[in-house]
Short mmCIF file of C-alpha atoms and ligand atoms in Angstrom, two decimals:
data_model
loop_
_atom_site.label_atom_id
_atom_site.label_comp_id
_atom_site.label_asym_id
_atom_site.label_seq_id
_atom_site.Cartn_x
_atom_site.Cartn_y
_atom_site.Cartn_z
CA UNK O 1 73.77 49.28 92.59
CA UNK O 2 74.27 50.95 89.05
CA UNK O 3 71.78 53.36 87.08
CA UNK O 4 71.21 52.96 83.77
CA UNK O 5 68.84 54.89 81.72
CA UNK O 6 67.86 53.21 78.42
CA UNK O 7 66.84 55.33 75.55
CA UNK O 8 63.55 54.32 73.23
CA UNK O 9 61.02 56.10 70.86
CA UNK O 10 60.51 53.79 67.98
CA UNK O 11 58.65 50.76 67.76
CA UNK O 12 62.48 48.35 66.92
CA UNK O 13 63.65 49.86 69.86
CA UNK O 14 60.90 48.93 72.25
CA UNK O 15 61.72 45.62 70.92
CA UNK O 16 65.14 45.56 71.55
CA UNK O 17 64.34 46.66 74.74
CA UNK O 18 62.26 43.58 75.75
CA UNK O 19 65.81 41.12 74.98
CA UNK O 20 67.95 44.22 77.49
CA UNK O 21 65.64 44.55 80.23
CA UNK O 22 64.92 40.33 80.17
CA UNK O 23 68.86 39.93 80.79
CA UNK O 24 68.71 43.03 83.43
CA UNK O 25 65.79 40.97 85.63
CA UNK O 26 67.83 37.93 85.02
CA UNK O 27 71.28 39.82 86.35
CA UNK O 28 69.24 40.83 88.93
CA UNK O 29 67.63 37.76 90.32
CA UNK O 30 71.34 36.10 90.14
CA UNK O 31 73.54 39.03 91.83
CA UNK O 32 73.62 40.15 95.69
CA UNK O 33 71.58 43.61 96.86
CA UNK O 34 74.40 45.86 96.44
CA UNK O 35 75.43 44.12 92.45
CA UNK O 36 71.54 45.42 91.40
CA UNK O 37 71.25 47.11 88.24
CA UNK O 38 68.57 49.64 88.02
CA UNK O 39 67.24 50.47 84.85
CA UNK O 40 65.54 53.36 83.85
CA UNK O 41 62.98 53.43 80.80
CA UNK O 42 62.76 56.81 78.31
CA UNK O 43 60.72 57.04 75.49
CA UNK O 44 60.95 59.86 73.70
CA UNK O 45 57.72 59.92 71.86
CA UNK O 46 59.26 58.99 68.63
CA UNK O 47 56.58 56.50 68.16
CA UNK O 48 53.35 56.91 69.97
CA UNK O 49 50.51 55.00 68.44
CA UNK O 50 48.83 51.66 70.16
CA UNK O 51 49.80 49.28 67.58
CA UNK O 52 53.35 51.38 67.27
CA UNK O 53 54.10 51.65 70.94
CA UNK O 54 51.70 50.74 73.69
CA UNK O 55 50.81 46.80 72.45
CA UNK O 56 54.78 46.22 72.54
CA UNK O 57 54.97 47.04 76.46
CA UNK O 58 51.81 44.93 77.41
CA UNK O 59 52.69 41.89 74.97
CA UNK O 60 56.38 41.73 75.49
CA UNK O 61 57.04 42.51 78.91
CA UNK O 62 59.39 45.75 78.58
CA UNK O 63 58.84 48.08 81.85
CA UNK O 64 56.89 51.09 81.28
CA UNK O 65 59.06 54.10 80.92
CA UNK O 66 59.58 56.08 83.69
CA UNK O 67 60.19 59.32 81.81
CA UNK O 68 58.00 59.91 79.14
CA UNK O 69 58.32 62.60 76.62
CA UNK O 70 56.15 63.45 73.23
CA UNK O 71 57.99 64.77 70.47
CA UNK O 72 59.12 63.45 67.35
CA UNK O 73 61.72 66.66 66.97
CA UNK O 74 65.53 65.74 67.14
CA UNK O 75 66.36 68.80 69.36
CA UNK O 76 63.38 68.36 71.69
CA UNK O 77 64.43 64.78 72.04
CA UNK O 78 67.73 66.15 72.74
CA UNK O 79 66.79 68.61 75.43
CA UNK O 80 64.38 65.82 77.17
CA UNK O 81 67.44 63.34 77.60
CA UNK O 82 69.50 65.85 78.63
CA UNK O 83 66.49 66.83 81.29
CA UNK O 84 66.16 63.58 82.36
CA UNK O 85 70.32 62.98 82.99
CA UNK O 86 70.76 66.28 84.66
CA UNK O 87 67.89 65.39 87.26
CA UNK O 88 69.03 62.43 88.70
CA UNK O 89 72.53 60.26 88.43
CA UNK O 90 73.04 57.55 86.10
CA UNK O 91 76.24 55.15 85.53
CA UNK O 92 75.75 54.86 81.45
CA UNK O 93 72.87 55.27 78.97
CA UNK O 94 72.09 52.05 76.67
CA UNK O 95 71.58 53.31 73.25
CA UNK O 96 70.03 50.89 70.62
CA UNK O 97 69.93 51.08 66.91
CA UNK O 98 70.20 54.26 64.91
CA UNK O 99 67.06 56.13 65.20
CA UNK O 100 66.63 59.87 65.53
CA UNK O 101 66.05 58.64 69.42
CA UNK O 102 69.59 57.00 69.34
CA UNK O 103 71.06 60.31 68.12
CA UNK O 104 69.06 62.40 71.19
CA UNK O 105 70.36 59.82 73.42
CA UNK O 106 74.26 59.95 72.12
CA UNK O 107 74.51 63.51 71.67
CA UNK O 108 72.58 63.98 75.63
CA UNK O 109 74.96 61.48 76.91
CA UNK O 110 78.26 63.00 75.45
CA UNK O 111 77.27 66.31 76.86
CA UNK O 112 76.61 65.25 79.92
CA UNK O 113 80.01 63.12 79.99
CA UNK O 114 77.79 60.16 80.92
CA UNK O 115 78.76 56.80 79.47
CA UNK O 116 77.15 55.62 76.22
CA UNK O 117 76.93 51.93 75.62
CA UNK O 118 75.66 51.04 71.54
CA UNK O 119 73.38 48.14 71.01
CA UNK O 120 73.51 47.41 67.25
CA UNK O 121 76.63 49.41 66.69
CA UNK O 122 78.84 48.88 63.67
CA UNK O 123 76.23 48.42 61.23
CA UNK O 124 76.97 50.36 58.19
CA UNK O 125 74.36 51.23 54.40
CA UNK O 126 77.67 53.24 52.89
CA UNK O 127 74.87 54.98 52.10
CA UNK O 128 74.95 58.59 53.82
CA UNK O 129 71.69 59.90 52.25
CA UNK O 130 69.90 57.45 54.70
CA UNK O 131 69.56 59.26 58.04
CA UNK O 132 69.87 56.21 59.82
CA UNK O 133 73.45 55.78 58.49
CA UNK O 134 74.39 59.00 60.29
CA UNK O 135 72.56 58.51 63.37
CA UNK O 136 74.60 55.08 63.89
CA UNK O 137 77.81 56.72 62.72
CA UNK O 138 77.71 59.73 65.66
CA UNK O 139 76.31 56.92 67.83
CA UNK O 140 79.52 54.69 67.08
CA UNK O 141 81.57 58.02 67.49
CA UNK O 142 80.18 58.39 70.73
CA UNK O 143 80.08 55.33 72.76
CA UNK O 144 82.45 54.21 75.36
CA UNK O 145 81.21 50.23 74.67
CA UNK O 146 80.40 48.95 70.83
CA UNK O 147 78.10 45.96 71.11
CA UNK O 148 78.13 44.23 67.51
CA UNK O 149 75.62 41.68 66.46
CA UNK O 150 77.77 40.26 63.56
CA UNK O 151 81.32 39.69 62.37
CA UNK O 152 80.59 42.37 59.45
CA UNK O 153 79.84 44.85 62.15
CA UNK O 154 82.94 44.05 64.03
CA UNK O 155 85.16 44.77 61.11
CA UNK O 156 83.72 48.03 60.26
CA UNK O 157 84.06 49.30 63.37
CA UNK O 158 87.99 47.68 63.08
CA UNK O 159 88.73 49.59 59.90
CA UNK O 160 87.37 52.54 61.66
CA UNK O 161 89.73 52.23 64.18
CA UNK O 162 87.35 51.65 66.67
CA UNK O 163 87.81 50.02 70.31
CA UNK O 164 85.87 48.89 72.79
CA UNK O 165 84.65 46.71 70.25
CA UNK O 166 82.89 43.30 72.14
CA UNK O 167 80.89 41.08 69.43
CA UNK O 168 77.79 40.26 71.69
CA UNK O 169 75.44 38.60 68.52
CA UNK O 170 72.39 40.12 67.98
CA UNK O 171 70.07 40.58 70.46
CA UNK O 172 66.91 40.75 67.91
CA UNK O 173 68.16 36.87 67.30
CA UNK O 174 67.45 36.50 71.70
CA UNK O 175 64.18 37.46 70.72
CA UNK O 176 63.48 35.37 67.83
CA UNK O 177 64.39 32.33 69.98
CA UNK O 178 62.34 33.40 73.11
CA UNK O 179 58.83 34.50 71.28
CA UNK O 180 59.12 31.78 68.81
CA UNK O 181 57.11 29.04 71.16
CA UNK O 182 54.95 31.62 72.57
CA UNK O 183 54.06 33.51 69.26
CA UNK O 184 52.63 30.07 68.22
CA UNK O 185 50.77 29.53 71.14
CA UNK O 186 49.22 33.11 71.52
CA UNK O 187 49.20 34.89 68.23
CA UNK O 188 45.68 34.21 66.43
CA UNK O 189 47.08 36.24 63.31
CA UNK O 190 46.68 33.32 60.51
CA UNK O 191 42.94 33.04 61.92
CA UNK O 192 41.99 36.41 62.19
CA UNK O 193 43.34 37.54 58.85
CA UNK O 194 41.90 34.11 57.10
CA UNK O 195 45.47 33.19 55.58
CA UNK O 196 45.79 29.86 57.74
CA UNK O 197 44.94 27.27 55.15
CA UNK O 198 46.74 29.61 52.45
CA UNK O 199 50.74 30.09 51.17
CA UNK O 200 51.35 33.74 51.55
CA UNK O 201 54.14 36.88 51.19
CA UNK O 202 54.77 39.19 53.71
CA UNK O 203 55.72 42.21 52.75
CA UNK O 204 56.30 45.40 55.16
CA UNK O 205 57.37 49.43 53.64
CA UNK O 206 58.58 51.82 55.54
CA UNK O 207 62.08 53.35 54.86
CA UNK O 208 62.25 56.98 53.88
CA UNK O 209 63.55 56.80 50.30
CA UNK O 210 60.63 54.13 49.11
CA UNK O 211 57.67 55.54 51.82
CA UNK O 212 58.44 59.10 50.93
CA UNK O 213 58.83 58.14 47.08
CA UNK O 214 55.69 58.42 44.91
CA UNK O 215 57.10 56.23 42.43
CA UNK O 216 58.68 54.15 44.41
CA UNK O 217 55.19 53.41 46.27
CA UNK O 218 53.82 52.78 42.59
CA UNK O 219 56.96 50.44 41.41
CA UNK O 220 56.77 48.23 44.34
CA UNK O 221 52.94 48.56 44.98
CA UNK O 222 52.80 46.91 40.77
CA UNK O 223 54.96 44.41 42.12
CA UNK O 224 52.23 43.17 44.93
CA UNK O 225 50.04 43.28 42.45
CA UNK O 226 51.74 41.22 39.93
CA UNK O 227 53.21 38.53 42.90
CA UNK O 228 48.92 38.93 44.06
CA UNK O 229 48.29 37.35 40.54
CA UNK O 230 50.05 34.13 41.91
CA UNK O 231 49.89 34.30 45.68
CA UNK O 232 48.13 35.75 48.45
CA UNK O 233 50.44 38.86 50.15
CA UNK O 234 49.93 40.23 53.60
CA UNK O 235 51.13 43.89 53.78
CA UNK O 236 50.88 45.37 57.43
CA UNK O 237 50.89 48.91 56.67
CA UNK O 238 53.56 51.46 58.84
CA UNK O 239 51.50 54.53 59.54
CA UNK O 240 54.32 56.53 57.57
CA UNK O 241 53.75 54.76 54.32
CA UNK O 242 50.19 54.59 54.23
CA UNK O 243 50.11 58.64 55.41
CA UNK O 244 52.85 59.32 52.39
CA UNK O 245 50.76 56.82 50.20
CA UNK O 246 48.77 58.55 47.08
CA UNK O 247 45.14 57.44 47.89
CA UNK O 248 44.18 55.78 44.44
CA UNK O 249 47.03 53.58 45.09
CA UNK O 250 46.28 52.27 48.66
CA UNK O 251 42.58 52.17 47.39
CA UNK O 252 43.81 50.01 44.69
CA UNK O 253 45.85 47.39 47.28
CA UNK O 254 42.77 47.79 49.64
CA UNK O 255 40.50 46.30 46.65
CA UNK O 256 42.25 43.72 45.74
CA UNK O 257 41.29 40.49 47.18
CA UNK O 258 44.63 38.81 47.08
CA UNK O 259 46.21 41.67 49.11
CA UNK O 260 45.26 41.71 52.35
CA UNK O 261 46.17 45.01 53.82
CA UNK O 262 46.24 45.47 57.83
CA UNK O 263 47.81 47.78 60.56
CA UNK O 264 50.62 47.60 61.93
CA UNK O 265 50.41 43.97 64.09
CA UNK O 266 51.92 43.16 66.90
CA UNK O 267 55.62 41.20 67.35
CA UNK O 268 54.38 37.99 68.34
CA UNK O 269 51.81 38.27 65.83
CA UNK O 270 54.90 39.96 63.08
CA UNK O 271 56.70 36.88 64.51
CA UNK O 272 53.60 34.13 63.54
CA UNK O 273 53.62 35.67 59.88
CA UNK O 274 56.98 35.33 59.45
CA UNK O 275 57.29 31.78 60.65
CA UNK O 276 54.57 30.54 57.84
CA UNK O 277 55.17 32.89 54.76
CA UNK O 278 56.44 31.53 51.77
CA UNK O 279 58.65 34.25 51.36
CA UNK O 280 59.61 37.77 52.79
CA UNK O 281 59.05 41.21 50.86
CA UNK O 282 60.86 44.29 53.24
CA UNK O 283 62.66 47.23 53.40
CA UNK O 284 63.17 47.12 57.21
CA UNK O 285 66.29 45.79 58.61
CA UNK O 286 64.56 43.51 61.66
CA UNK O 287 61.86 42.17 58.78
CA UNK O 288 64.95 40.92 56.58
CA UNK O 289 66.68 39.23 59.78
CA UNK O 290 64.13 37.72 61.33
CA UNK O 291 62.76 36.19 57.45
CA UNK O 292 66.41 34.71 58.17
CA UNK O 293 66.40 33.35 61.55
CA UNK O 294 62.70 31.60 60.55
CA UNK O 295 64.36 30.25 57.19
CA UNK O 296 62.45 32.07 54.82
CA UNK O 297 63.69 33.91 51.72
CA UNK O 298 63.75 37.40 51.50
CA UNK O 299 63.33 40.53 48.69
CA UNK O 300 64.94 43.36 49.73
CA UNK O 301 62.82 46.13 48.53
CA UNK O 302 66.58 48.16 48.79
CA UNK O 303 69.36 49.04 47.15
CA UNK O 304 71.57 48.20 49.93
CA UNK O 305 71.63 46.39 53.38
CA UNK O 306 73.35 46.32 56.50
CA UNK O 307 73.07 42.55 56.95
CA UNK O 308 74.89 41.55 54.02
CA UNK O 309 75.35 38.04 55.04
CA UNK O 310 71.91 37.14 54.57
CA UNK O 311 72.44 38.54 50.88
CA UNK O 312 75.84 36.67 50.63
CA UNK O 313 74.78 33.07 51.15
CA UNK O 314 71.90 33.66 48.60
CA UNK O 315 68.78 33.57 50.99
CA UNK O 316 68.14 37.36 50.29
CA UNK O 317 67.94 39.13 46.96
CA UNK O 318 68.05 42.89 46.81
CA UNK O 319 65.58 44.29 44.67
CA UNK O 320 65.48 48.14 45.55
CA UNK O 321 62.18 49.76 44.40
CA UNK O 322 62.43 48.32 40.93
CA UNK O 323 58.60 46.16 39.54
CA UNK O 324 60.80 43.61 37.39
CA UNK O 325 63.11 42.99 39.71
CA UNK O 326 61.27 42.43 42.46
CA UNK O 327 59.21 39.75 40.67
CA UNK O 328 62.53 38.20 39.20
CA UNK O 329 63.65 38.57 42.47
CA UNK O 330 60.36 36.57 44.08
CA UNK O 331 60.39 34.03 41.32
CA UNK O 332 64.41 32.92 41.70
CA UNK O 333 63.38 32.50 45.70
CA UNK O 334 59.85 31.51 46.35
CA UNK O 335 61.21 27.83 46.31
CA UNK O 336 65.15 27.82 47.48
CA UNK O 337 65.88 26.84 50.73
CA UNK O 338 67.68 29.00 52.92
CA UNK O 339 70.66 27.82 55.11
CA UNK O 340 70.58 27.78 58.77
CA UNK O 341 73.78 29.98 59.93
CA UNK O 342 71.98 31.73 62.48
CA UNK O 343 75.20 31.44 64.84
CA UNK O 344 76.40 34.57 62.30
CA UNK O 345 73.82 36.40 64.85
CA UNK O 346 75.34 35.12 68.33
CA UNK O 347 74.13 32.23 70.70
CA UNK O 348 70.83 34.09 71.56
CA UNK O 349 72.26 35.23 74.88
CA UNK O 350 73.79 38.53 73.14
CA UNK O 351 71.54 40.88 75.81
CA UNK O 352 72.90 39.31 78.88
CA UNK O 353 76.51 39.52 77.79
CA UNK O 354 75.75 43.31 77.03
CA UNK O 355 74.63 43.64 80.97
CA UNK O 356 77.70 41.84 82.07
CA UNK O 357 79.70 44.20 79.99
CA UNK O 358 78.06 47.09 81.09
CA UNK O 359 78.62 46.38 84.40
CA UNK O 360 82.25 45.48 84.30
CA UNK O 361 82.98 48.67 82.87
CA UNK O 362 81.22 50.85 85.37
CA UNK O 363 82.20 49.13 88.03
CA UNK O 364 86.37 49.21 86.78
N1 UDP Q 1 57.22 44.56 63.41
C1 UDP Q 1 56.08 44.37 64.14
N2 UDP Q 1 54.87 44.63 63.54
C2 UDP Q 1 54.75 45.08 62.26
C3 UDP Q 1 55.94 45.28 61.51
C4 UDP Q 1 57.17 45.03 62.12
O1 UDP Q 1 56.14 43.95 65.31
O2 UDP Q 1 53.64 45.31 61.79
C5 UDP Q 1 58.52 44.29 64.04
C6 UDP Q 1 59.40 43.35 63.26
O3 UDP Q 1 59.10 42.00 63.58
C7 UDP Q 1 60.79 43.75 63.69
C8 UDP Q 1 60.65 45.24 63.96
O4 UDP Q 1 59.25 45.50 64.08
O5 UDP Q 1 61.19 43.11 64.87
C9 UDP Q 1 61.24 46.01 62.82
O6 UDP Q 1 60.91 47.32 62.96
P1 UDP Q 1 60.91 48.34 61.73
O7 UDP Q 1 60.66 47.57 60.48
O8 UDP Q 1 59.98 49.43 62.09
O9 UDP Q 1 62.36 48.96 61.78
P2 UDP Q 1 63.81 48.52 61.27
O10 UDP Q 1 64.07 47.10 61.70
O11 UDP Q 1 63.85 48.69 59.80
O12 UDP Q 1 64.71 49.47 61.97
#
């Protein structure tokens, strides 16, 4: 039997989660008494609402965590994992992404001389004012096993002089496949938001530099309103952006009738509205993938990406925070197909060989 403590707070993570802890039941249900692997959940707090949090762990089937703490403050993050590996033994932490949560968890872990195994790792902005882009970096640093997603992520990590390197595919791509069918049958989204019958953009905000931006919020809030003038747009609000957001503006996207503005939804209802837009307006990474994986076209409301295949083949446009390019942007893509290459993003098995992984490498 190994322990394994997995490491969430924000709401990607707790989706990342579902694909890990899937492949653990699966391992599990295929492997003899003493092979078990026995995963323990923390959440740090990080993200705490019901539609940030709580609806992912009824809807998607990710164990409750069994340590809980509430704190959105790096060092009391930090001081909580630590806690948590001090009282009892574990055999690795799981790390996903690059949140201030995957930081806690690396820097806890190194201390504690406890294997650190990266989910997501190899990912790279070149863009160090982003505090994601450090938080994967120290991550990277830390970790005894880099799981990549894609062969961009692979050769960053090579040029880095990395090892330990293993190119799983992406496990947000295991998730795509599995909710797919059941987001269709269980997701009421289209009817409850009365966009069924209607073409529509998605478009999500959240990253620091445009959420925390007051002009940014107005350059790319002008935009909705412009793209509004020829389509409806569905804009799920992050708590972040619309608590940042000057209140004239959001009053202004709240009046408009071809804006509909909602909370945060859930995945398989995120998964439902990206699987009949026309087209997908984001500044999150997952948003931008998954637009992908469903074969819709993407703006990037960045300057930059991670996932710069999607970008490469043409099916994604960056746009940053810029009202005329985001339109030019929408307008060259509203009608271009995008390619299928999803096999850039694995087999949809990534999370399982992550568990095999892990376990080799504890076990040898
Ligand atoms: N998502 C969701 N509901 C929403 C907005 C996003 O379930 O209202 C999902 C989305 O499908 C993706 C993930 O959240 O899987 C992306 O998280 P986020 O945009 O917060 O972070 P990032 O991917 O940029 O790290």
């Amino acid at each position: 039997m190994i322990q394994l403590l997995t490491i969430i707070g924000a709401r990607p993570q707790i989706i990342k989660a579902a694909a890990f802890s899937r492949a653990v039941a699966t391992w599990n249900a295929t492997h003899s008494p003493s092979e078990q692997i026995c995963e323990t959940i923390l959440h740090t707090g990080q993200h705490y609402d019901d539609n940030m949090s709580e609806v992912f762990f009824r809807e998607l089937g990710v164990p409750s965590p069994q340590i809980q703490l509430h704190t959105q403050l790096p060092e009391e993050m930090l001081s909580g994992v630590e806690q948590a590996l001090q009282s009892a033994h574990y055999d690795g932490v799981v790390l996903y992404g690059d949140t201030n949560s995957t930081l806690a968890g690396a820097k806890a872990a190194d201390k504690m001389h406890v294997p650190a195994f990266h989910v997501e790792a190899g990912l790279r902005s070149w863009n160090i004012q982003m505090p994601e882009e450090y938080n994967r970096i120290v991550a990277d640093s830390i970790s005894q096993l880099l799981f990549t997603p894609t062969d961009t992520a692979t050769n960053n990590l090579k040029q880095e002089g990395k090892e330990h390197i293993i190119q799983t595919g992406d496990l947000m791509y295991d998730n795509a496949l599995w909710f797919s069918d059941i987001a269709e049958q269980k997701s009421d989204v289209l009817h409850r938001l009365n966009i069924a019958e209607e073409p529509y953009v998605l478009a999500t905000v959240h990253r620091q530099s445009n959420a925390d931006s007051e002009w940014n919020m107005m350059t790319i809030s002008v935009a909705l309103e412009r793209i509004a003038e020829k389509t409806k747009v569905v804009l799920p609000l992050h708590p972040r952006t619309r608590k940042e957001m000057d209140g004239d503006l959001l009053n202004r996207l709240i009046s408009n009738p071809q804006i509909v503005l909602t909370e945060p939804v859930s995945f398989l209802d995120m998964i439902q509205l990206e699987k009949n837009a026309t087209l997908v307006m984001t500044d999150s990474g997952g948003v931008q993938k998954e637009a992908f994986f469903f074969g819709k076209p993407c703006v990037i409301l960045r300057e930059e990406t991670e996932w710069v295949e999607i970008v490469d083949c043409g099916a994604a446009v960056l746009a940053g925070a810029d009202t005329e390019r985001i339109v030019r942007a929408y307008e060259l893509l509203i009608n271009k197909p995008v390619p299928q290459a999803s096999q850039w993003y694995g087999n949809g098995h990534a999370a399982e060989q992550m568990v095999k992984e892990i376990y080799s490498a504890i076990k040898h």
